């Protein structure tokens, strides 16, 4: 693109800002939880149709796919997918805003309202530039990113067939406004949830020798599993094991039969993830049997790590550099998180890049962590994200 083309893109985006903000606020006022995003996907489908896109609804229940066919023509035409997640969280919003959530107990506390409005604005911008696109842009509006996982069913329904590259972003309330974070390799960790059923033998608390205490066994399992990180994991490989719940017993003077523990494990490579999942099971069972009890482990199916392709990360980095300047493009550790995102499923299906866009601004009260009842974003991050996605797409299909 020439310099004047670049300026024209910026001014096109500037013109869209009032609509971009209004769309985000409307979605914010009407949050919908996983696989219940009926109103949201209705708005998305209607907007995409009005822009002349080919629209498919009801993909993985409440997902929407929009196809924008470029008219620049090329025998080697490629398809680039742009993914946005659309769901909200079961959190009661504590912000006092004109556009605060109108639904008690539900809130867009992760910024997916922003992601949805950003992708719609990109569709708007690019629909007016079909003649510059040699190929197809596939907009994927994914339900149920939080907890349940809407990405995998979309992939299973074939949305990634024929896709040559995939990009997406997460707004970040911990990164200052004006910065974009992009790097190749793993950026979001895998996430696995597991439940341990530690079995002992109940009895009188005063006569432990006649019982097998699952509370003591559970305590040993909790601390021993930490050695999988401190003794079996390279200090250069990030990984986490955390137990969030331990439940056992009914009274102070009874040794219970069972202790139930729920935990999560995060890792940065598929190999390390598989290794730790296997070792958690071996060690938990080994500790329990050594102490005269037993342990059964339930693994609940998890999310793989988000691994960016080097060439796709480079594509996004070029776009980000044009949008915010090289000194505002971060490529270090600050771009990595031990949080997870099922964007990973799309990244497994095609080379891609998941990047982050700074949305933090203390002056506007936008600094609370994601999933906090006072979470918010600086909306000035929205046009930045639109610009990066638009430029990356025009570069990929140009
Ligand atoms: Zn979230
Ligand atoms: Zn999120």
Short mmCIF file of C-alpha atoms and ligand atoms in Angstrom, two decimals:
data_model
loop_
_atom_site.label_atom_id
_atom_site.label_comp_id
_atom_site.label_asym_id
_atom_site.label_seq_id
_atom_site.Cartn_x
_atom_site.Cartn_y
_atom_site.Cartn_z
CA UNK A 1 0.00 0.00 0.00
CA UNK A 2 1.19 3.51 -0.75
CA UNK A 3 1.39 6.21 1.91
CA UNK A 4 -1.88 7.77 0.75
CA UNK A 5 -3.58 4.35 0.91
CA UNK A 6 -2.37 3.98 4.48
CA UNK A 7 -3.79 7.38 5.40
CA UNK A 8 -7.06 6.51 3.71
CA UNK A 9 -7.36 3.37 5.83
CA UNK A 10 -6.80 5.38 9.01
CA UNK A 11 -9.43 7.94 8.02
CA UNK A 12 -11.89 5.17 7.04
CA UNK A 13 -11.42 3.67 10.52
CA UNK A 14 -11.76 7.08 12.21
CA UNK A 15 -15.14 7.51 10.53
CA UNK A 16 -16.28 4.16 11.92
CA UNK A 17 -15.29 4.87 15.54
CA UNK A 18 -18.67 6.20 16.77
CA UNK A 19 -20.40 3.10 15.38
CA UNK A 20 -17.66 0.82 16.73
CA UNK A 21 -18.08 2.23 20.24
CA UNK A 22 -21.89 2.17 20.03
CA UNK A 23 -21.85 -1.49 18.95
CA UNK A 24 -19.49 -2.44 21.76
CA UNK A 25 -21.64 -0.63 24.33
CA UNK A 26 -24.82 -2.23 23.05
CA UNK A 27 -23.23 -5.69 23.37
CA UNK A 28 -21.90 -4.72 26.80
CA UNK A 29 -25.40 -3.85 27.98
CA UNK A 30 -26.74 -7.20 26.77
CA UNK A 31 -24.24 -9.89 27.79
CA UNK A 32 -25.04 -13.52 26.97
CA UNK A 33 -23.35 -16.64 28.38
CA UNK A 34 -21.83 -19.59 26.53
CA UNK A 35 -24.06 -21.02 23.77
CA UNK A 36 -26.84 -18.60 24.71
CA UNK A 37 -25.54 -15.76 22.49
CA UNK A 38 -28.78 -15.54 20.48
CA UNK A 39 -29.18 -11.76 20.46
CA UNK A 40 -25.46 -11.22 19.86
CA UNK A 41 -25.22 -13.64 16.94
CA UNK A 42 -28.43 -12.16 15.50
CA UNK A 43 -26.81 -8.72 15.46
CA UNK A 44 -23.61 -10.13 13.97
CA UNK A 45 -25.44 -11.99 11.17
CA UNK A 46 -27.60 -9.00 10.32
CA UNK A 47 -24.59 -6.66 10.16
CA UNK A 48 -22.58 -9.05 8.00
CA UNK A 49 -25.51 -9.50 5.61
CA UNK A 50 -25.97 -5.75 5.33
CA UNK A 51 -22.32 -5.52 4.25
CA UNK A 52 -22.96 -8.07 1.49
CA UNK A 53 -21.19 -11.01 3.09
CA UNK A 54 -22.27 -14.62 2.64
CA UNK A 55 -23.49 -15.59 6.12
CA UNK A 56 -23.89 -18.93 7.86
CA UNK A 57 -25.63 -19.00 11.25
CA UNK A 58 -26.14 -21.69 13.87
CA UNK A 59 -22.56 -22.97 13.55
CA UNK A 60 -21.80 -24.79 16.83
CA UNK A 61 -25.22 -23.59 18.11
CA UNK A 62 -24.76 -19.81 18.28
CA UNK A 63 -21.67 -19.23 16.12
CA UNK A 64 -21.73 -17.17 12.93
CA UNK A 65 -19.45 -17.37 9.89
CA UNK A 66 -19.27 -14.62 7.27
CA UNK A 67 -17.46 -14.87 3.94
CA UNK A 68 -16.12 -11.80 2.17
CA UNK A 69 -14.99 -12.66 -1.34
CA UNK A 70 -12.37 -10.33 -2.76
CA UNK A 71 -12.67 -9.26 -6.37
CA UNK A 72 -8.98 -8.72 -7.17
CA UNK A 73 -8.90 -12.28 -8.52
CA UNK A 74 -5.96 -14.63 -8.50
CA UNK A 75 -5.56 -18.28 -9.37
CA UNK A 76 -3.75 -18.83 -6.07
CA UNK A 77 -6.43 -17.06 -4.05
CA UNK A 78 -6.10 -17.75 -0.35
CA UNK A 79 -8.48 -17.63 2.59
CA UNK A 80 -7.68 -15.80 5.81
CA UNK A 81 -9.86 -16.38 8.86
CA UNK A 82 -10.43 -13.69 11.46
CA UNK A 83 -11.76 -15.03 14.76
CA UNK A 84 -13.70 -13.16 17.43
CA UNK A 85 -15.27 -14.67 20.55
CA UNK A 86 -18.70 -13.36 21.52
CA UNK A 87 -19.65 -14.71 24.98
CA UNK A 88 -19.87 -13.05 28.40
CA UNK A 89 -19.32 -14.28 31.97
CA UNK A 90 -21.53 -15.11 34.98
CA UNK A 91 -20.34 -12.07 36.95
CA UNK A 92 -22.43 -9.22 38.36
CA UNK A 93 -21.06 -5.93 37.02
CA UNK A 94 -20.05 -3.37 39.65
CA UNK A 95 -19.08 -0.58 37.23
CA UNK A 96 -21.24 2.51 37.28
CA UNK A 97 -21.42 3.25 33.57
CA UNK A 98 -24.15 4.53 31.28
CA UNK A 99 -23.82 1.30 29.40
CA UNK A 100 -23.38 -1.11 32.32
CA UNK A 101 -24.78 -4.63 31.99
CA UNK A 102 -28.57 -4.68 32.08
CA UNK A 103 -28.58 -8.35 33.05
CA UNK A 104 -28.02 -9.12 36.71
CA UNK A 105 -25.27 -11.68 37.20
CA UNK A 106 -23.96 -11.50 33.64
CA UNK A 107 -21.21 -9.27 32.31
CA UNK A 108 -18.78 -8.83 29.46
CA UNK A 109 -15.84 -8.95 31.89
CA UNK A 110 -13.26 -10.27 29.44
CA UNK A 111 -13.63 -7.82 26.54
CA UNK A 112 -15.40 -10.15 24.09
CA UNK A 113 -17.91 -7.35 23.43
CA UNK A 114 -14.90 -5.44 22.10
CA UNK A 115 -13.67 -8.39 20.02
CA UNK A 116 -17.09 -8.78 18.39
CA UNK A 117 -17.43 -5.11 17.51
CA UNK A 118 -13.83 -4.98 16.24
CA UNK A 119 -14.39 -7.89 13.85
CA UNK A 120 -17.64 -6.30 12.59
CA UNK A 121 -15.77 -3.05 11.91
CA UNK A 122 -13.05 -4.95 10.04
CA UNK A 123 -15.76 -6.58 7.91
CA UNK A 124 -17.12 -3.10 7.19
CA UNK A 125 -13.70 -1.69 6.25
CA UNK A 126 -12.72 -4.65 4.07
CA UNK A 127 -16.12 -4.94 2.37
CA UNK A 128 -15.35 -1.54 0.83
CA UNK A 129 -11.97 -2.81 -0.34
CA UNK A 130 -12.98 -6.02 -2.08
CA UNK A 131 -11.08 -4.88 -5.16
CA UNK A 132 -7.83 -5.02 -3.16
CA UNK A 133 -8.39 -8.56 -1.89
CA UNK A 134 -7.07 -11.54 -3.84
CA UNK A 135 -8.96 -14.20 -1.96
CA UNK A 136 -11.49 -14.59 0.81
CA UNK A 137 -11.78 -13.31 4.34
CA UNK A 138 -13.67 -15.68 6.62
CA UNK A 139 -15.05 -14.02 9.75
CA UNK A 140 -15.55 -16.52 12.55
CA UNK A 141 -17.71 -15.36 15.45
CA UNK A 142 -17.21 -18.04 18.07
CA UNK A 143 -19.55 -18.74 20.98
CA UNK A 144 -18.57 -20.04 24.41
CA UNK A 145 -14.90 -19.21 24.76
CA UNK A 146 -15.19 -19.07 28.54
CA UNK A 147 -15.28 -22.48 30.27
CA UNK A 148 -17.28 -24.54 27.83
CA UNK A 149 -15.32 -24.28 24.59
CA UNK A 150 -17.04 -23.24 21.36
CA UNK A 151 -13.94 -23.36 19.16
CA UNK A 152 -13.60 -27.14 18.99
CA UNK A 153 -17.19 -27.76 17.79
CA UNK A 154 -16.73 -25.05 15.15
CA UNK A 155 -13.57 -26.76 13.90
CA UNK A 156 -15.40 -30.11 13.94
CA UNK A 157 -18.14 -28.57 11.79
CA UNK A 158 -15.49 -27.72 9.20
CA UNK A 159 -15.07 -23.95 9.55
CA UNK A 160 -11.31 -24.25 9.10
CA UNK A 161 -11.50 -26.26 5.87
CA UNK A 162 -9.65 -24.42 3.12
CA UNK A 163 -8.34 -21.77 5.52
CA UNK A 164 -4.71 -20.80 4.85
CA UNK A 165 -4.17 -18.59 7.87
CA UNK A 166 -6.03 -17.44 10.97
CA UNK A 167 -5.64 -14.34 13.11
CA UNK A 168 -7.36 -13.03 16.21
CA UNK A 169 -6.72 -10.81 19.17
CA UNK A 170 -7.44 -10.37 22.83
CA UNK A 171 -7.81 -6.93 24.38
CA UNK A 172 -5.69 -6.77 27.54
CA UNK A 173 -6.49 -4.63 30.57
CA UNK A 174 -2.99 -5.25 31.91
CA UNK A 175 -1.24 -3.77 28.86
CA UNK A 176 -1.25 0.02 28.43
CA UNK A 177 -3.32 1.54 25.65
CA UNK A 178 -1.31 2.14 22.49
CA UNK A 179 0.70 -1.07 22.73
CA UNK A 180 0.28 -4.22 20.68
CA UNK A 181 1.89 -7.52 21.78
CA UNK A 182 2.81 -10.13 19.20
CA UNK A 183 5.31 -12.99 19.14
CA UNK A 184 5.79 -16.37 17.54
CA UNK A 185 5.59 -19.60 19.54
CA UNK A 186 3.36 -20.20 22.54
CA UNK A 187 1.51 -17.15 23.85
CA UNK A 188 -1.31 -18.69 25.90
CA UNK A 189 -0.83 -21.83 28.00
CA UNK A 190 -2.79 -25.04 27.77
CA UNK A 191 -5.41 -25.52 30.49
CA UNK A 192 -6.55 -28.82 31.96
CA UNK A 193 -8.97 -29.39 34.76
CA UNK A 194 -8.88 -32.55 36.87
CA UNK A 195 -10.65 -34.03 39.87
CA UNK A 196 -8.93 -36.37 42.32
CA UNK A 197 -11.03 -38.76 44.38
CA UNK A 198 -8.75 -39.72 47.27
CA UNK A 199 -10.07 -42.83 48.95
CA UNK A 200 -9.24 -43.79 52.52
CA UNK A 201 -11.05 -45.68 55.25
CA UNK A 202 -13.25 -43.76 57.63
CA UNK A 203 -13.08 -43.99 61.38
CA UNK A 204 -12.86 -42.25 64.74
CA UNK A 205 -10.60 -39.19 64.73
CA UNK A 206 -9.08 -40.33 68.03
CA UNK A 207 -8.09 -43.73 66.61
CA UNK A 208 -6.33 -42.99 63.30
CA UNK A 209 -4.46 -46.30 63.37
CA UNK A 210 -7.75 -48.03 62.68
CA UNK A 211 -8.48 -45.82 59.66
CA UNK A 212 -6.82 -44.55 56.46
CA UNK A 213 -7.03 -40.77 56.48
CA UNK A 214 -7.78 -39.30 53.01
CA UNK A 215 -7.22 -35.76 54.38
CA UNK A 216 -3.58 -36.51 55.19
CA UNK A 217 -3.15 -38.36 51.88
CA UNK A 218 -4.67 -35.36 50.04
CA UNK A 219 -2.26 -33.03 51.81
CA UNK A 220 0.72 -35.15 50.69
CA UNK A 221 -0.63 -35.29 47.13
CA UNK A 222 -0.99 -31.48 47.06
CA UNK A 223 2.60 -30.87 48.07
CA UNK A 224 4.13 -33.80 46.17
CA UNK A 225 2.52 -32.68 42.89
CA UNK A 226 4.32 -29.35 43.26
CA UNK A 227 7.59 -31.26 42.79
CA UNK A 228 6.48 -32.02 39.22
CA UNK A 229 7.10 -28.31 38.65
CA UNK A 230 10.09 -27.74 40.94
CA UNK A 231 11.97 -31.04 40.27
CA UNK A 232 10.76 -32.50 36.97
CA UNK A 233 10.21 -29.36 34.89
CA UNK A 234 13.00 -27.29 33.39
CA UNK A 235 13.23 -23.87 35.05
CA UNK A 236 12.96 -22.50 31.49
CA UNK A 237 9.59 -24.15 30.84
CA UNK A 238 6.64 -22.34 32.42
CA UNK A 239 4.03 -24.61 33.99
CA UNK A 240 1.54 -24.39 36.86
CA UNK A 241 -0.34 -26.87 39.03
CA UNK A 242 -2.95 -25.38 41.39
CA UNK A 243 -5.65 -26.99 43.51
CA UNK A 244 -8.65 -24.70 43.82
CA UNK A 245 -10.82 -26.95 45.96
CA UNK A 246 -10.23 -29.62 48.60
CA UNK A 247 -13.34 -31.04 50.21
CA UNK A 248 -13.61 -33.75 52.82
CA UNK A 249 -15.36 -34.67 55.99
CA UNK A 250 -18.41 -33.74 58.02
CA UNK A 251 -17.20 -33.24 61.60
CA UNK A 252 -14.03 -32.51 63.58
CA UNK A 253 -13.93 -35.93 65.19
CA UNK A 254 -14.51 -38.16 62.19
CA UNK A 255 -11.94 -39.40 59.68
CA UNK A 256 -13.83 -39.32 56.38
CA UNK A 257 -13.86 -41.99 53.68
CA UNK A 258 -13.03 -39.70 50.76
CA UNK A 259 -11.41 -36.37 49.93
CA UNK A 260 -12.22 -34.71 46.60
CA UNK A 261 -9.76 -32.22 45.12
CA UNK A 262 -10.13 -30.14 41.97
CA UNK A 263 -7.18 -28.58 40.26
CA UNK A 264 -5.83 -27.10 37.06
CA UNK A 265 -2.61 -27.54 35.16
CA UNK A 266 -1.05 -25.12 32.66
CA UNK A 267 1.82 -25.83 30.26
CA UNK A 268 3.38 -24.22 27.20
CA UNK A 269 4.02 -27.15 24.87
CA UNK A 270 1.85 -30.13 23.90
CA UNK A 271 4.69 -32.48 24.98
CA UNK A 272 5.04 -30.93 28.43
CA UNK A 273 1.28 -30.91 28.84
CA UNK A 274 1.03 -34.62 28.06
CA UNK A 275 3.98 -35.40 30.35
CA UNK A 276 2.51 -33.52 33.33
CA UNK A 277 -0.97 -34.99 32.86
CA UNK A 278 0.54 -38.47 32.94
CA UNK A 279 2.73 -37.71 35.96
CA UNK A 280 -0.11 -36.09 37.95
CA UNK A 281 -2.00 -39.35 37.66
CA UNK A 282 1.04 -41.54 38.49
CA UNK A 283 2.16 -39.46 41.47
CA UNK A 284 -1.31 -38.97 42.96
CA UNK A 285 -2.04 -42.69 42.70
CA UNK A 286 1.44 -43.61 43.94
CA UNK A 287 1.23 -41.40 47.04
CA UNK A 288 -2.26 -42.65 47.85
CA UNK A 289 -1.42 -46.35 47.54
CA UNK A 290 1.84 -45.90 49.48
CA UNK A 291 -0.25 -44.56 52.35
CA UNK A 292 -2.78 -47.38 52.23
CA UNK A 293 -5.46 -45.57 50.26
CA UNK A 294 -6.24 -45.11 46.61
CA UNK A 295 -6.80 -42.27 44.18
CA UNK A 296 -8.90 -42.02 41.06
CA UNK A 297 -8.33 -39.16 38.68
CA UNK A 298 -10.88 -37.67 36.32
CA UNK A 299 -9.55 -35.47 33.53
CA UNK A 300 -12.17 -33.19 32.06
CA UNK A 301 -10.75 -32.47 28.60
CA UNK A 302 -8.76 -29.31 28.26
CA UNK A 303 -7.56 -26.65 25.94
CA UNK A 304 -4.24 -26.88 24.07
CA UNK A 305 -1.71 -24.03 24.15
CA UNK A 306 -2.01 -21.14 21.64
CA UNK A 307 1.05 -21.52 19.42
CA UNK A 308 1.72 -18.79 16.87
CA UNK A 309 3.27 -19.53 13.49
CA UNK A 310 6.46 -17.48 12.87
CA UNK A 311 5.39 -16.18 9.42
CA UNK A 312 1.88 -15.26 10.63
CA UNK A 313 3.35 -13.54 13.69
CA UNK A 314 5.63 -11.58 11.34
CA UNK A 315 2.59 -10.57 9.24
CA UNK A 316 0.78 -9.24 12.31
CA UNK A 317 3.95 -7.55 13.56
CA UNK A 318 4.27 -5.63 10.28
CA UNK A 319 0.64 -4.53 10.55
CA UNK A 320 1.08 -3.53 14.21
CA UNK A 321 4.23 -1.57 13.41
CA UNK A 322 2.32 0.42 10.77
CA UNK A 323 -0.53 1.02 13.20
CA UNK A 324 1.26 2.00 16.43
CA UNK A 325 4.96 2.35 15.53
CA UNK A 326 7.77 -0.09 16.22
CA UNK A 327 8.47 1.22 19.75
CA UNK A 328 4.88 0.29 20.74
CA UNK A 329 5.03 -3.27 19.48
CA UNK A 330 5.96 -5.61 22.33
CA UNK A 331 7.44 -9.02 21.56
CA UNK A 332 8.77 -10.17 24.94
CA UNK A 333 7.52 -12.17 27.89
CA UNK A 334 4.75 -9.64 28.56
CA UNK A 335 2.98 -11.10 25.52
CA UNK A 336 2.80 -14.55 27.16
CA UNK A 337 0.22 -15.61 29.71
CA UNK A 338 -0.48 -18.74 31.75
CA UNK A 339 -4.13 -18.05 31.03
CA UNK A 340 -5.66 -20.07 28.19
CA UNK A 341 -7.90 -19.43 25.21
CA UNK A 342 -9.56 -21.88 22.86
CA UNK A 343 -8.28 -19.83 19.92
CA UNK A 344 -5.74 -22.66 20.28
CA UNK A 345 -8.12 -25.00 18.40
CA UNK A 346 -8.12 -22.71 15.34
CA UNK A 347 -4.32 -22.33 15.56
CA UNK A 348 -4.00 -26.13 15.48
CA UNK A 349 -6.04 -26.23 12.27
CA UNK A 350 -4.10 -23.59 10.29
CA UNK A 351 -0.97 -21.45 10.75
CA UNK A 352 -2.01 -18.38 12.66
CA UNK A 353 -1.34 -15.65 15.14
CA UNK A 354 -3.15 -14.64 18.31
CA UNK A 355 -2.01 -11.22 19.46
CA UNK A 356 -2.90 -8.82 22.25
CA UNK A 357 -3.94 -5.19 22.17
CA UNK A 358 -3.36 -2.92 25.17
CA UNK A 359 -6.61 -1.54 26.65
CA UNK A 360 -5.40 -0.31 30.04
CA UNK A 361 -5.91 3.28 31.11
CA UNK A 362 -5.95 4.11 34.83
CA UNK A 363 -7.40 7.57 34.12
CA UNK A 364 -10.51 5.90 32.70
CA UNK A 365 -10.71 3.21 35.39
CA UNK A 366 -9.70 0.54 32.89
CA UNK A 367 -7.13 -1.43 34.83
CA UNK A 368 -8.98 -4.17 36.71
CA UNK A 369 -8.04 -7.71 35.75
CA UNK A 370 -10.09 -9.74 33.30
CA UNK A 371 -13.06 -11.52 34.95
CA UNK A 372 -13.25 -8.82 37.67
CA UNK A 373 -16.66 -7.18 38.33
CA UNK A 374 -15.06 -3.80 37.62
CA UNK A 375 -13.22 -4.89 34.47
CA UNK A 376 -13.33 -2.39 31.64
CA UNK A 377 -11.34 -1.43 28.55
CA UNK A 378 -10.24 1.90 27.15
CA UNK A 379 -12.34 2.02 23.99
CA UNK A 380 -9.53 3.83 22.18
CA UNK A 381 -8.04 0.35 21.85
CA UNK A 382 -10.85 -0.68 19.49
CA UNK A 383 -9.72 1.28 16.38
CA UNK A 384 -6.12 0.16 16.98
CA UNK A 385 -7.23 -3.47 16.84
CA UNK A 386 -9.34 -2.78 13.73
CA UNK A 387 -6.33 -1.24 12.02
CA UNK A 388 -3.97 -4.11 12.84
CA UNK A 389 -6.44 -6.76 11.64
CA UNK A 390 -7.30 -4.78 8.48
CA UNK A 391 -3.67 -4.18 7.54
CA UNK A 392 -2.68 -7.79 8.21
CA UNK A 393 -5.56 -8.98 6.01
CA UNK A 394 -4.74 -6.59 3.16
CA UNK A 395 -1.11 -7.73 3.39
CA UNK A 396 -2.02 -11.46 3.42
CA UNK A 397 -4.52 -11.20 0.55
CA UNK A 398 -2.92 -8.26 -1.27
ZN1 LIG B 1 -12.05 -14.60 29.82
ZN1 LIG B 2 -11.32 -13.72 26.90
#
